[in-house]
Each structure stands twice: as C-alpha cells, then as structure tokens.
Tab-separated table of C-alpha atoms and ligand atoms in Angstrom:
chain	number	residue	atom	x	y	z
L	1	MET	CA	-39.507	7.015	51.560
L	2	ALA	CA	-35.896	8.043	52.295
L	3	GLU	CA	-34.911	4.393	52.789
L	4	ARG	CA	-36.532	3.376	49.531
L	5	LEU	CA	-34.758	6.162	47.693
L	6	GLU	CA	-31.445	5.099	49.184
L	7	ARG	CA	-32.002	1.447	48.155
L	8	TYR	CA	-33.000	2.590	44.707
L	9	GLU	CA	-29.849	4.656	44.409
L	10	GLU	CA	-27.653	1.758	45.595
L	11	GLN	CA	-29.269	-0.515	43.052
L	12	ASN	CA	-28.678	2.051	40.319
L	13	ILE	CA	-25.032	2.435	41.233
L	14	GLU	CA	-24.567	-1.328	41.207
L	15	GLU	CA	-26.129	-1.579	37.766
L	16	LEU	CA	-24.034	1.286	36.436
L	17	THR	CA	-20.843	-0.256	37.857
L	18	ALA	CA	-21.693	-3.598	36.228
L	19	GLU	CA	-22.348	-1.892	32.875
L	20	LYS	CA	-19.063	0.026	33.159
L	21	ALA	CA	-17.159	-3.212	33.889
L	22	LYS	CA	-18.751	-4.860	30.848
L	23	LEU	CA	-17.811	-1.973	28.575
L	24	GLU	CA	-14.277	-1.870	29.947
L	25	THR	CA	-13.837	-5.595	29.286
L	26	LEU	CA	-15.140	-5.129	25.761
L	27	VAL	CA	-12.816	-2.217	25.026
L	28	SER	CA	-9.806	-3.971	26.516
L	29	THR	CA	-10.305	-7.163	24.523
L	30	ILE	CA	-11.115	-5.828	21.032
L	31	ALA	CA	-8.509	-6.406	18.334
L	32	ASP	CA	-8.415	-2.727	17.332
L	33	GLY	CA	-6.721	0.019	19.291
L	34	ALA	CA	-9.205	2.192	21.196
L	35	ILE	CA	-8.375	5.587	22.704
L	36	LEU	CA	-10.765	7.944	24.404
L	37	MET	CA	-9.856	11.620	24.831
L	38	ASP	CA	-11.728	14.411	26.544
L	39	ALA	CA	-12.596	17.728	24.893
L	40	ASP	CA	-9.163	19.109	25.920
L	41	MET	CA	-7.458	16.300	23.966
L	42	GLN	CA	-6.251	14.593	27.119
L	43	MET	CA	-6.150	10.821	27.359
L	44	VAL	CA	-8.998	9.265	29.331
L	45	LEU	CA	-8.783	5.627	28.278
L	46	VAL	CA	-6.288	3.596	26.244
L	47	ASN	CA	-6.853	-0.104	25.593
L	48	PRO	CA	-4.028	-2.727	25.515
L	49	THR	CA	-4.022	-2.944	21.679
L	50	ALA	CA	-3.425	0.817	21.368
L	51	ARG	CA	-0.642	0.581	23.971
L	52	ARG	CA	1.011	-2.209	21.959
L	53	LEU	CA	0.628	-0.393	18.608
L	54	PHE	CA	2.231	2.799	19.892
L	55	GLY	CA	4.740	1.216	22.309
L	56	TRP	CA	3.140	2.686	25.451
L	57	ASP	CA	3.138	-0.567	27.381
L	58	ALA	CA	4.174	0.629	30.814
L	59	LYS	CA	3.520	4.356	30.358
L	60	ASP	CA	1.106	6.269	32.616
L	61	LEU	CA	-1.074	8.167	30.161
L	62	SER	CA	-3.916	9.397	32.345
L	63	GLY	CA	-4.379	13.098	31.770
L	64	ALA	CA	-1.516	13.269	29.255
L	65	SER	CA	-1.909	15.530	26.277
L	66	ALA	CA	-2.789	13.074	23.509
L	67	LEU	CA	-0.989	14.651	20.555
L	68	GLN	CA	2.385	14.637	22.318
L	69	GLN	CA	2.281	10.879	22.852
L	70	PHE	CA	2.079	9.739	19.239
L	71	PRO	CA	5.005	9.024	16.855
L	72	ASP	CA	5.908	11.973	14.574
L	73	ALA	CA	4.170	10.689	11.417
L	74	MET	CA	0.976	10.065	13.338
L	75	ARG	CA	1.094	13.430	15.112
L	76	SER	CA	1.368	15.420	11.899
L	77	LYS	CA	-1.532	13.519	10.299
L	78	LEU	CA	-3.675	13.636	13.438
L	79	ALA	CA	-3.332	17.276	14.487
L	80	HIS	CA	-5.734	18.838	11.984
L	81	PRO	CA	-8.565	16.252	12.063
L	82	LEU	CA	-8.365	16.143	15.877
L	83	CYS	CA	-8.733	19.938	16.172
L	84	MET	CA	-11.657	19.826	13.716
L	85	ALA	CA	-13.325	17.067	15.742
L	86	VAL	CA	-12.856	18.847	19.088
L	87	SER	CA	-14.246	22.095	17.696
L	88	GLY	CA	-17.289	20.193	16.423
L	89	ALA	CA	-16.520	20.982	12.777
L	90	ALA	CA	-16.243	17.298	11.792
L	91	GLU	CA	-18.023	14.335	13.389
L	92	ASN	CA	-16.265	11.387	11.773
L	93	THR	CA	-12.879	11.382	10.124
L	94	GLU	CA	-10.796	8.561	8.729
L	95	PHE	CA	-7.197	8.499	7.493
L	96	ARG	CA	-4.320	6.138	6.839
L	97	VAL	CA	-0.840	6.586	8.197
L	98	ASN	CA	2.501	4.756	8.002
L	99	ILE	CA	4.431	4.836	11.237
L	100	SER	CA	8.039	3.731	11.623
L	101	GLU	CA	8.201	3.408	15.411
L	102	PRO	CA	7.972	1.401	17.574
L	103	ILE	CA	7.864	-0.906	14.490
L	104	PRO	CA	6.873	-0.020	10.915
L	105	ARG	CA	3.121	-0.419	10.428
L	106	THR	CA	0.288	0.915	8.299
L	107	LEU	CA	-2.645	2.079	10.408
L	108	ARG	CA	-6.201	3.076	9.579
L	109	VAL	CA	-7.387	5.695	12.106
L	110	LEU	CA	-11.039	6.610	12.722
L	111	LEU	CA	-12.066	9.598	14.831
L	112	ASN	CA	-15.586	9.936	16.198
L	113	THR	CA	-16.840	12.793	18.322
L	114	VAL	CA	-18.644	11.961	21.571
L	115	LEU	CA	-21.477	14.474	22.142
L	116	ASP	CA	-23.380	15.330	25.308
L	117	GLN	CA	-26.960	14.179	25.863
L	118	ALA	CA	-28.405	17.171	24.052
L	119	LYS	CA	-26.084	16.324	21.156
L	120	GLU	CA	-24.826	19.890	21.160
L	121	ASN	CA	-21.430	19.956	22.820
L	122	VAL	CA	-18.385	17.811	22.175
L	123	LYS	CA	-17.516	15.841	25.318
L	124	GLY	CA	-14.625	13.902	23.876
L	125	ILE	CA	-13.148	12.002	20.945
L	126	ALA	CA	-13.173	8.236	20.433
L	127	MET	CA	-10.315	7.042	18.311
L	128	THR	CA	-10.139	3.567	16.729
L	129	VAL	CA	-6.848	2.345	15.291
L	130	GLN	CA	-6.716	-0.654	12.967
L	131	ASP	CA	-3.423	-2.318	12.047
L	132	ILE	CA	-3.746	-2.925	8.283
L	133	THR	CA	-0.059	-3.671	7.614
L	134	ARG	CA	-0.735	-7.253	6.467
L	135	GLU	CA	-3.720	-6.249	4.337
L	136	VAL	CA	-1.594	-3.636	2.542
L	137	ALA	CA	1.299	-6.081	2.023
L	138	LEU	CA	-1.063	-8.727	0.609
L	139	ASN	CA	-2.600	-6.227	-1.761
L	140	GLU	CA	0.812	-5.150	-2.954
L	141	ALA	CA	1.886	-8.777	-3.473
L	142	LYS	CA	-1.290	-9.410	-5.456
L	143	SER	CA	-0.766	-6.406	-7.734
L	144	HIS	CA	2.867	-7.368	-8.194
L	145	PHE	CA	1.867	-10.919	-9.120
L	146	ILE	CA	-0.771	-9.745	-11.605
L	147	SER	CA	1.627	-7.349	-13.266
L	148	ASN	CA	4.291	-10.100	-13.479
L	149	VAL	CA	1.834	-12.602	-14.962
L	150	SER	CA	0.570	-10.092	-17.525
L	151	HIS	CA	4.112	-9.217	-18.503
L	152	GLU	CA	5.097	-12.902	-18.857
L	153	LEU	CA	1.987	-13.672	-20.912
L	154	ARG	CA	2.497	-10.747	-23.224
L	155	THR	CA	5.920	-11.834	-24.513
L	156	PRO	CA	4.922	-15.247	-25.973
L	157	LEU	CA	1.585	-13.833	-27.194
L	158	PHE	CA	3.372	-11.027	-29.005
L	159	ASN	CA	5.807	-13.517	-30.586
L	160	ILE	CA	3.026	-15.846	-31.725
L	161	LYS	CA	1.102	-12.957	-33.222
L	162	SER	CA	4.053	-11.537	-35.118
L	163	PHE	CA	5.079	-14.889	-36.622
L	164	ILE	CA	1.528	-15.739	-37.682
L	165	GLU	CA	1.030	-12.247	-39.078
L	166	THR	CA	4.228	-12.539	-41.133
L	167	LEU	CA	3.164	-15.963	-42.421
L	168	HIS	CA	-0.271	-14.618	-43.298
L	169	GLU	CA	0.963	-11.505	-45.098
L	170	TYR	CA	4.225	-12.661	-46.696
L	171	GLY	CA	3.730	-16.465	-46.711
L	172	GLU	CA	3.995	-16.696	-50.483
L	173	GLU	CA	7.310	-14.880	-50.548
L	174	LEU	CA	8.893	-17.116	-47.904
L	175	SER	CA	10.789	-20.307	-48.622
L	176	ASP	CA	9.530	-23.676	-47.289
L	177	GLY	CA	12.307	-23.691	-44.727
L	178	GLU	CA	11.437	-20.220	-43.461
L	179	ARG	CA	7.752	-21.085	-43.229
L	180	ARG	CA	8.547	-24.229	-41.214
L	181	GLU	CA	10.843	-22.246	-38.940
L	182	PHE	CA	8.142	-19.620	-38.290
L	183	LEU	CA	5.543	-22.278	-37.515
L	184	GLU	CA	7.953	-24.088	-35.194
L	185	THR	CA	8.621	-20.861	-33.312
L	186	ALA	CA	4.898	-20.130	-32.963
L	187	ASN	CA	4.350	-23.697	-31.745
L	188	HIS	CA	7.213	-23.373	-29.296
L	189	GLU	CA	5.829	-20.092	-27.949
L	190	THR	CA	2.383	-21.709	-27.560
L	191	ASP	CA	4.016	-24.429	-25.430
L	192	ARG	CA	5.646	-21.736	-23.327
L	193	LEU	CA	2.300	-20.010	-22.870
L	194	THR	CA	0.625	-23.288	-21.876
L	195	ARG	CA	3.379	-24.025	-19.340
L	196	LEU	CA	3.063	-20.574	-17.869
L	197	VAL	CA	-0.737	-20.724	-17.577
L	198	ASN	CA	-0.537	-24.200	-15.998
L	199	ASP	CA	2.079	-23.047	-13.489
L	200	VAL	CA	0.062	-19.943	-12.568
L	201	LEU	CA	-3.051	-22.078	-12.091
L	202	ASP	CA	-1.161	-24.647	-9.991
L	203	LEU	CA	0.286	-21.935	-7.819
L	204	SER	CA	-2.998	-20.126	-7.275
L	205	ARG	CA	-4.717	-23.434	-6.473
L	206	LEU	CA	-1.994	-24.179	-3.920
L	207	GLU	CA	-2.302	-20.738	-2.399
L	208	SER	CA	-6.066	-20.924	-2.085
L	209	SER	CA	-7.463	-22.588	1.003
L	210	ARG	CA	-8.236	-25.763	-0.936
L	211	ARG	CA	-7.904	-28.890	1.185
L	212	TYR	CA	-5.734	-31.770	-0.006
L	213	ARG	CA	-6.005	-35.404	0.924
L	214	PHE	CA	-3.008	-36.859	2.732
L	215	ASP	CA	-2.471	-40.614	2.706
L	216	SER	CA	0.317	-43.047	3.283
L	217	VAL	CA	2.604	-42.765	0.223
L	218	ASP	CA	5.294	-45.285	-0.653
L	219	VAL	CA	7.921	-42.770	-1.745
L	220	SER	CA	9.518	-45.155	-4.254
L	221	GLN	CA	6.406	-44.912	-6.433
L	222	PRO	CA	6.405	-41.192	-7.328
L	223	ILE	CA	10.217	-41.383	-7.608
L	224	GLU	CA	10.070	-44.280	-10.073
L	225	GLN	CA	7.285	-42.615	-12.041
L	226	THR	CA	9.404	-39.439	-12.296
L	227	LEU	CA	12.397	-41.463	-13.482
L	228	ARG	CA	10.299	-43.129	-16.172
L	229	THR	CA	9.149	-39.701	-17.397
L	230	TYR	CA	12.607	-38.123	-17.477
L	231	GLN	CA	14.903	-41.075	-18.343
L	232	LEU	CA	14.664	-40.521	-22.096
L	233	ASN	CA	15.300	-36.832	-21.704
L	234	ALA	CA	18.368	-37.570	-19.529
L	235	ARG	CA	19.732	-40.079	-22.030
L	236	ASP	CA	19.356	-37.523	-24.851
L	237	GLN	CA	21.376	-35.069	-22.778
L	238	GLN	CA	23.926	-37.771	-21.837
L	239	ILE	CA	23.180	-37.330	-18.157
L	240	THR	CA	23.005	-40.269	-15.729
L	241	LEU	CA	19.670	-40.175	-13.912
L	242	GLU	CA	19.670	-42.519	-10.916
L	243	HIS	CA	17.839	-43.199	-7.668
L	244	HIS	CA	18.821	-44.595	-4.291
L	245	ILE	CA	15.973	-45.590	-1.999
L	246	GLU	CA	16.715	-47.097	1.402
L	247	PRO	CA	15.023	-50.508	1.629
L	248	ASN	CA	11.924	-50.973	3.821
L	249	LEU	CA	11.081	-47.296	4.241
L	250	PRO	CA	7.741	-46.738	5.965
L	251	GLY	CA	4.986	-44.884	4.069
L	252	LEU	CA	5.136	-41.111	4.410
L	253	ARG	CA	2.247	-38.737	5.011
L	254	GLY	CA	1.713	-37.096	1.666
L	255	ASN	CA	-0.375	-36.300	-1.349
L	256	TYR	CA	0.799	-38.468	-4.252
L	257	ASP	CA	0.006	-36.032	-7.075
L	258	LEU	CA	1.576	-33.071	-5.310
L	259	LEU	CA	4.727	-35.065	-4.555
L	260	LEU	CA	4.911	-36.157	-8.181
L	261	GLN	CA	4.848	-32.493	-9.158
L	262	VAL	CA	7.675	-31.734	-6.700
L	263	PHE	CA	9.867	-34.507	-8.144
L	264	GLY	CA	8.999	-33.455	-11.698
L	265	ASN	CA	9.925	-29.814	-11.085
L	266	LEU	CA	13.150	-30.623	-9.219
L	267	VAL	CA	14.349	-33.300	-11.643
L	268	GLY	CA	13.321	-31.155	-14.641
L	269	ASN	CA	15.406	-28.279	-13.256
L	270	ALA	CA	18.340	-30.569	-12.389
L	271	LEU	CA	18.444	-31.869	-15.969
L	272	LYS	CA	18.065	-28.376	-17.380
L	273	PHE	CA	21.006	-27.004	-15.427
L	274	THR	CA	23.390	-29.980	-15.789
L	275	GLN	CA	25.829	-30.490	-18.679
L	276	ALA	CA	26.428	-33.685	-20.629
L	277	GLU	CA	28.307	-36.408	-18.673
L	278	GLY	CA	26.774	-35.060	-15.444
L	279	ARG	CA	24.631	-36.937	-12.897
L	280	VAL	CA	21.233	-36.356	-11.360
L	281	ALA	CA	20.219	-38.473	-8.366
L	282	ILE	CA	17.071	-38.820	-6.266
L	283	ARG	CA	17.635	-40.262	-2.829
L	284	ALA	CA	15.251	-41.235	-0.039
L	285	TYR	CA	16.358	-42.476	3.377
L	286	ARG	CA	15.446	-42.287	7.053
L	287	SER	CA	16.094	-38.715	8.147
L	288	PRO	CA	18.816	-38.057	10.728
L	289	LEU	CA	16.478	-35.374	12.140
L	290	LYS	CA	16.070	-36.213	15.822
L	291	SER	CA	12.667	-37.694	16.418
L	292	SER	CA	10.638	-37.477	19.556
L	293	GLU	CA	7.454	-39.278	20.428
L	294	THR	CA	5.342	-36.252	19.659
L	295	ILE	CA	6.974	-35.445	16.342
L	296	GLY	CA	7.682	-38.942	15.038
L	297	GLU	CA	9.958	-40.128	12.296
L	298	TYR	CA	10.897	-38.436	9.018
L	299	ILE	CA	12.043	-39.530	5.612
L	300	ARG	CA	14.602	-37.336	3.912
L	301	ILE	CA	14.384	-36.813	0.181
L	302	GLU	CA	17.106	-35.251	-1.941
L	303	VAL	CA	17.373	-34.303	-5.579
L	304	ALA	CA	21.043	-33.731	-6.339
L	305	ASP	CA	22.774	-32.688	-9.535
L	306	THR	CA	26.289	-31.950	-10.731
L	307	GLY	CA	25.128	-28.896	-12.666
L	308	VAL	CA	25.926	-25.204	-12.828
L	309	GLY	CA	25.071	-24.513	-9.174
L	310	ILE	CA	23.404	-21.428	-7.689
L	311	ALA	CA	25.361	-18.460	-6.305
L	312	HIS	CA	24.888	-17.795	-2.581
L	313	GLU	CA	23.244	-14.422	-3.161
L	314	ASP	CA	20.514	-16.061	-5.302
L	315	GLN	CA	19.763	-19.032	-3.087
L	316	GLU	CA	16.895	-17.428	-1.211
L	317	ALA	CA	15.339	-15.572	-4.130
L	318	ILE	CA	15.025	-18.625	-6.405
L	319	PHE	CA	11.941	-19.655	-4.392
L	320	ASP	CA	10.237	-16.344	-5.226
L	321	ARG	CA	7.721	-16.280	-8.016
L	322	PHE	CA	9.173	-15.378	-11.409
L	323	PHE	CA	12.741	-15.184	-10.135
L	324	ARG	CA	15.141	-16.721	-12.651
L	325	VAL	CA	18.895	-16.526	-12.264
L	326	GLU	CA	19.210	-16.896	-16.032
L	327	ASN	CA	17.716	-13.461	-16.491
L	328	ARG	CA	21.189	-12.415	-15.439
L	329	VAL	CA	23.281	-15.544	-15.978
L	330	HIS	CA	21.817	-17.661	-18.757
L	331	THR	CA	18.738	-17.864	-20.948
L	332	LEU	CA	17.362	-21.389	-20.554
L	333	GLU	CA	13.604	-21.846	-20.886
L	334	GLY	CA	11.453	-21.571	-17.775
L	335	THR	CA	8.644	-19.720	-16.061
L	336	GLY	CA	10.346	-18.955	-12.758
L	337	LEU	CA	7.395	-20.548	-10.942
L	338	GLY	CA	8.618	-24.151	-10.558
L	339	LEU	CA	10.403	-23.688	-7.242
L	340	SER	CA	7.603	-21.515	-5.781
L	341	ILE	CA	5.299	-24.452	-6.496
L	342	VAL	CA	7.754	-26.877	-4.844
L	343	LYS	CA	8.051	-24.622	-1.784
L	344	ASN	CA	4.276	-24.347	-1.484
L	345	ILE	CA	3.723	-28.089	-1.783
L	346	ILE	CA	6.360	-28.942	0.812
L	347	GLU	CA	4.816	-26.350	3.151
L	348	LYS	CA	1.449	-28.038	2.614
L	349	HIS	CA	3.208	-31.162	3.916
L	350	SER	CA	4.162	-29.179	7.057
L	351	SER	CA	7.822	-29.054	6.104
L	352	GLN	CA	10.373	-26.829	4.393
L	353	VAL	CA	12.587	-27.213	1.364
L	354	HIS	CA	16.322	-26.528	1.717
L	355	LEU	CA	19.216	-26.428	-0.678
L	356	ILE	CA	22.977	-26.707	-0.719
L	357	SER	CA	24.732	-25.450	-3.802
L	358	GLU	CA	28.143	-24.464	-5.098
L	359	VAL	CA	28.627	-22.717	-8.414
L	360	GLY	CA	30.266	-25.114	-10.881
L	361	ILE	CA	29.850	-28.133	-8.584
L	362	GLY	CA	26.142	-28.746	-8.294
L	363	THR	CA	22.965	-28.369	-6.288
L	364	THR	CA	21.040	-30.534	-3.840
L	365	PHE	CA	17.438	-29.707	-2.893
L	366	TRP	CA	16.250	-31.621	0.164
L	367	PHE	CA	13.328	-31.869	2.565
L	368	ASP	CA	12.031	-34.114	5.333
L	369	LEU	CA	8.552	-35.593	5.200
L	370	ALA	CA	6.825	-37.143	8.194
L	371	VAL	CA	6.164	-40.858	8.328
L	372	TYR	CA	2.446	-41.587	8.080
L	373	LYS	CA	0.628	-42.238	11.341
L	374	PRO	CA	-2.794	-43.804	10.776
L	375	GLU	CA	-4.435	-41.828	13.580
L	376	GLU	CA	-3.555	-38.469	11.935
L	377	ALA	CA	-6.140	-36.279	10.257
L	378	GLU	CA	-6.217	-37.014	6.548
L	379	VAL	CA	-6.773	-33.554	5.180
L	380	ALA	CA	-4.700	-30.488	5.796
L	381	ASP	CA	-4.808	-26.972	4.507
L	382	THR	CA	-2.721	-24.849	6.814
L	383	PRO	CA	1.031	-24.908	6.449
L	384	ALA	CA	3.019	-25.390	9.632
L	385	THR	CA	6.689	-26.017	10.118
L	386	ILE	CA	8.702	-28.800	11.617
L	387	PRO	CA	11.802	-27.993	13.686
L	388	ALA	CA	14.639	-26.650	11.543
L	389	ALA	CA	16.822	-29.438	10.263
L	390	THR	CA	19.861	-27.262	9.718
L	391	GLU	CA	22.053	-29.214	12.135
L	392	ALA	CA	21.598	-32.188	9.842
L	393	LEU	CA	22.867	-30.161	6.880
L	394	THR	CA	26.380	-31.565	7.071
L	395	THR	CA	25.094	-35.091	6.578
L	396	VAL	CA	23.917	-34.407	3.037
L	397	GLY	CA	26.070	-33.262	0.208
L	398	THR	CA	26.136	-33.061	-3.524
L	399	GLU	CA	27.226	-36.256	-5.180
L	400	SER	CA	29.752	-35.433	-7.837
N	1	LIG	P1	12.319	-22.020	-13.919
N	1	LIG	O1	11.040	-22.302	-14.587
N	1	LIG	O2	13.002	-20.806	-14.407
N	1	LIG	O3	13.223	-23.204	-13.846
N	1	LIG	P2	12.164	-22.306	-11.094
N	1	LIG	O4	11.340	-21.592	-10.072
N	1	LIG	O5	12.007	-23.778	-11.186
N	1	LIG	O6	11.883	-21.609	-12.458
N	1	LIG	O7	13.687	-21.997	-10.804
N	1	LIG	C1	14.092	-20.666	-10.553
N	1	LIG	C2	15.544	-20.491	-10.897
N	1	LIG	O8	16.363	-21.212	-9.977
N	1	LIG	C3	15.924	-21.071	-12.249
N	1	LIG	O9	15.616	-20.163	-13.272
N	1	LIG	C4	17.411	-21.291	-12.090
N	1	LIG	O10	18.109	-20.105	-12.301
N	1	LIG	C5	17.537	-21.680	-10.616
N	1	LIG	N1	17.599	-23.170	-10.453
N	1	LIG	C6	16.600	-23.992	-10.107
N	1	LIG	N2	17.024	-25.275	-10.009
N	1	LIG	C7	18.332	-25.254	-10.289
N	1	LIG	C8	19.354	-26.277	-10.359
N	1	LIG	N3	19.094	-27.545	-10.105
N	1	LIG	N4	20.609	-25.873	-10.677
N	1	LIG	C9	20.895	-24.575	-10.924
N	1	LIG	N5	19.987	-23.570	-10.892
N	1	LIG	C10	18.722	-23.904	-10.580
C-alpha cells in the first residue's frame, strides 16, 4: 500500500512538473508581456516580452516590489487599480498608458485577480501588457488622411456650388463673357475634383494588400508612351522633352500600368515646375549599383528637369500625402498625392525613389529596378528594399 502510494505520488509530481513546463513555455513565448505578482505585489514571474517592454532584460526581479520597477507614467496609472485588485475590490481592470522609457510606447494593460480554490481570497495578480504603439499610430494616420481628404474635397465642391448658384440666381443679369467664365471655373474645379478622387483611389488601392502582376517590361515602351502623351504639352510650354535609353537593355521586373503612372506623374511634375526654354529628360541605363549573384542586375531610370528645384528642407516631405511646396512657395495646380503614389509604386517594385535637386537649377528623380529573372514569382504584394544606392548618387546629375 505504502509503495503504491509512493509511486502514485511520483507519477503525480511528474505530471505536475510537465504541466508547469508547458505553461512556462507558453507564457515565455506569447507576444504580450505577462507578469505575475503575489498578493503582496511582489514579482513572481515576468516573461521575456515584459522584460523587453520595460527594459528589465538582465535585472533580477524575483521578490521585488512590483510598483517600484515600472517607469513613472506606468507607476502612477497602475498604483490605484493594483491596490483595488489586491484588496479584492476589482477583478478585472484595463487601462492605456504612454511610457517614454526605455523607448516611447503606448501600452494596453489588463489586470486580472488570481483567486484561491474557494474563490474567496486573492492569491495574486496576473498582468498582461500589449504594445499597441503601431495600432495607435495607424489609427492616427488614418484619421489624419480622412480629415485631409475631406478638406481637399470641400474646397472645389464649395467653388462649384457657389459658381452654379450665382449662375442660377443672377444668370440673366450677367454678361455672356461672365457666364462663360463662371462655367469654365466650375468645369475646371470639377476636373480638380476628379483628379483628387482618382489620386485618392489609386493611393488607397496601392496601400491595400492587393496583389499586382509583375512581368518582364521593356522599359522603352512606357517611356515612349509617356512621351507621346506629354509631347504636345511640352511643345506648348516651349520645353524640350527628350529621352535617352541605353540600347539592348534587358527587360525589367515590373508592372506596366504602374510604371506608366510613375512616368506620367514624374514627367507631369517636371513640366509643371519647369519654365519655357527648359528641358525635361527621361533616361534609362544599366545601373552602376553593384550587383551580386543573389541580387542581380538593375536598370536605373531618371526623370530630370531644369525647373525650379526643391529646397533641401522640403525634399523628404514632398513624398508625404498632401504635401505641396507651393502652399508656401507657389500656387500651381496639384493634389499633393502624385509623389506618394510614385513612392508607393516603386516600393511595390522592391525599390526606393531618390532625388537630387538644387533650387533654381533643377530636379532629378531616380530609382533602380531589377532586371527580370524568369524564375521569379510573378506576383508581389509586400514592399521590401534593395541595398541603398546612395554611393552611386554622384554618378547621376541634373542635365542643364
Ligand atoms: P502635386 O500634385 O502637388 O504635384 P506631388 O506629390 O506630385 O503633388 O508633388 C508634391 C510637391 O513636390 C509639389 O507640389 C511640388 O512642390 C514638389 N515637386 C514635385 N516634383 C517637382 C519637380 N520636378 N520640381 C520641383 N518641385 C517638384
């Protein structure tokens, strides 16, 4: 009987140890921070995520008073709910807190009381900490975008409405010339609205997880198509629009329609910001970017102009949605979305767009696109980056 009891006990201990190991593995591998405290608010268990979130990597926390360990912002938010939980006055509590150390983060904290078997006394507190920094930033970006879009839509809508209202109410009193002018303005504002809606739709399509088809593209084709579209426009503005394509370039890995949109946006901008007698050039040649067997070859594409240029302090922001230097500098037409679309498309091609610009001299936008390899997957949806090509910067310049 005694032997059997002993064996039974051994077996029980083994099972309990195995269960404990399983639970410990689970707690140590979950993506959220997990902290267990006893009823005296002393640390019993802290998982690696919690250590990383609060910068406790090498710290010995066993038996430490929990409240003292947290950053100030967290401590002041935690003190009251923790005391309530320990005293049994609250079973589950949740709050949000912004901490600034070890690095700024927004955290969602959940406190749950651990009761004894009779469910009468508090044995400890289980604390879960979720890092919601990215979620909060995305939400803010979304609200910002919606408020920008609404603002941008309201201006042309308001203009259209006021001109049509005037025509409707005072049409008879207006001269033919005035009536034509009002209608032209309303028409012009409708075009602006259409452009804006199309750009917003393009951008949101690009930012969704839609998959695009990538084939071998002969780069001369979208370039020549762009030139055909803009040549007349350039001639009207007395600007020379030219292209230089290195002979026998291999096909690049790309999406034809998206690339056409990139050329259209860049050439459209170049023409818009270049004075009469200026030049706009599209160039394509084998990239000087060092190739390795794993990365392969690249083709460099540049759109260069001899236009107004972009001041250094604006060069990063121009890729942001709705940023337009002319809000401060000039008042040419635009939505402020064209370059965000270009940036997105080039990122979809696993590359980055760069620029070199001097005020009063001109601007060159450039990017490298990989040569097509038939064995590569044909669809892609996640942007990645190729090695920075900055060392090759000196090899490209603005043609003036
Ligand atoms: P927009 O519709 O206003 O042109 P973009 O996103 O295409 O919007 O461009 C953002 C801003 O970047 C422009 O408003 C302009 O101030 C500046 N910009 C873009 N391309 C050029 C260029 N080639 N030369 C000078 N400034 C440019």
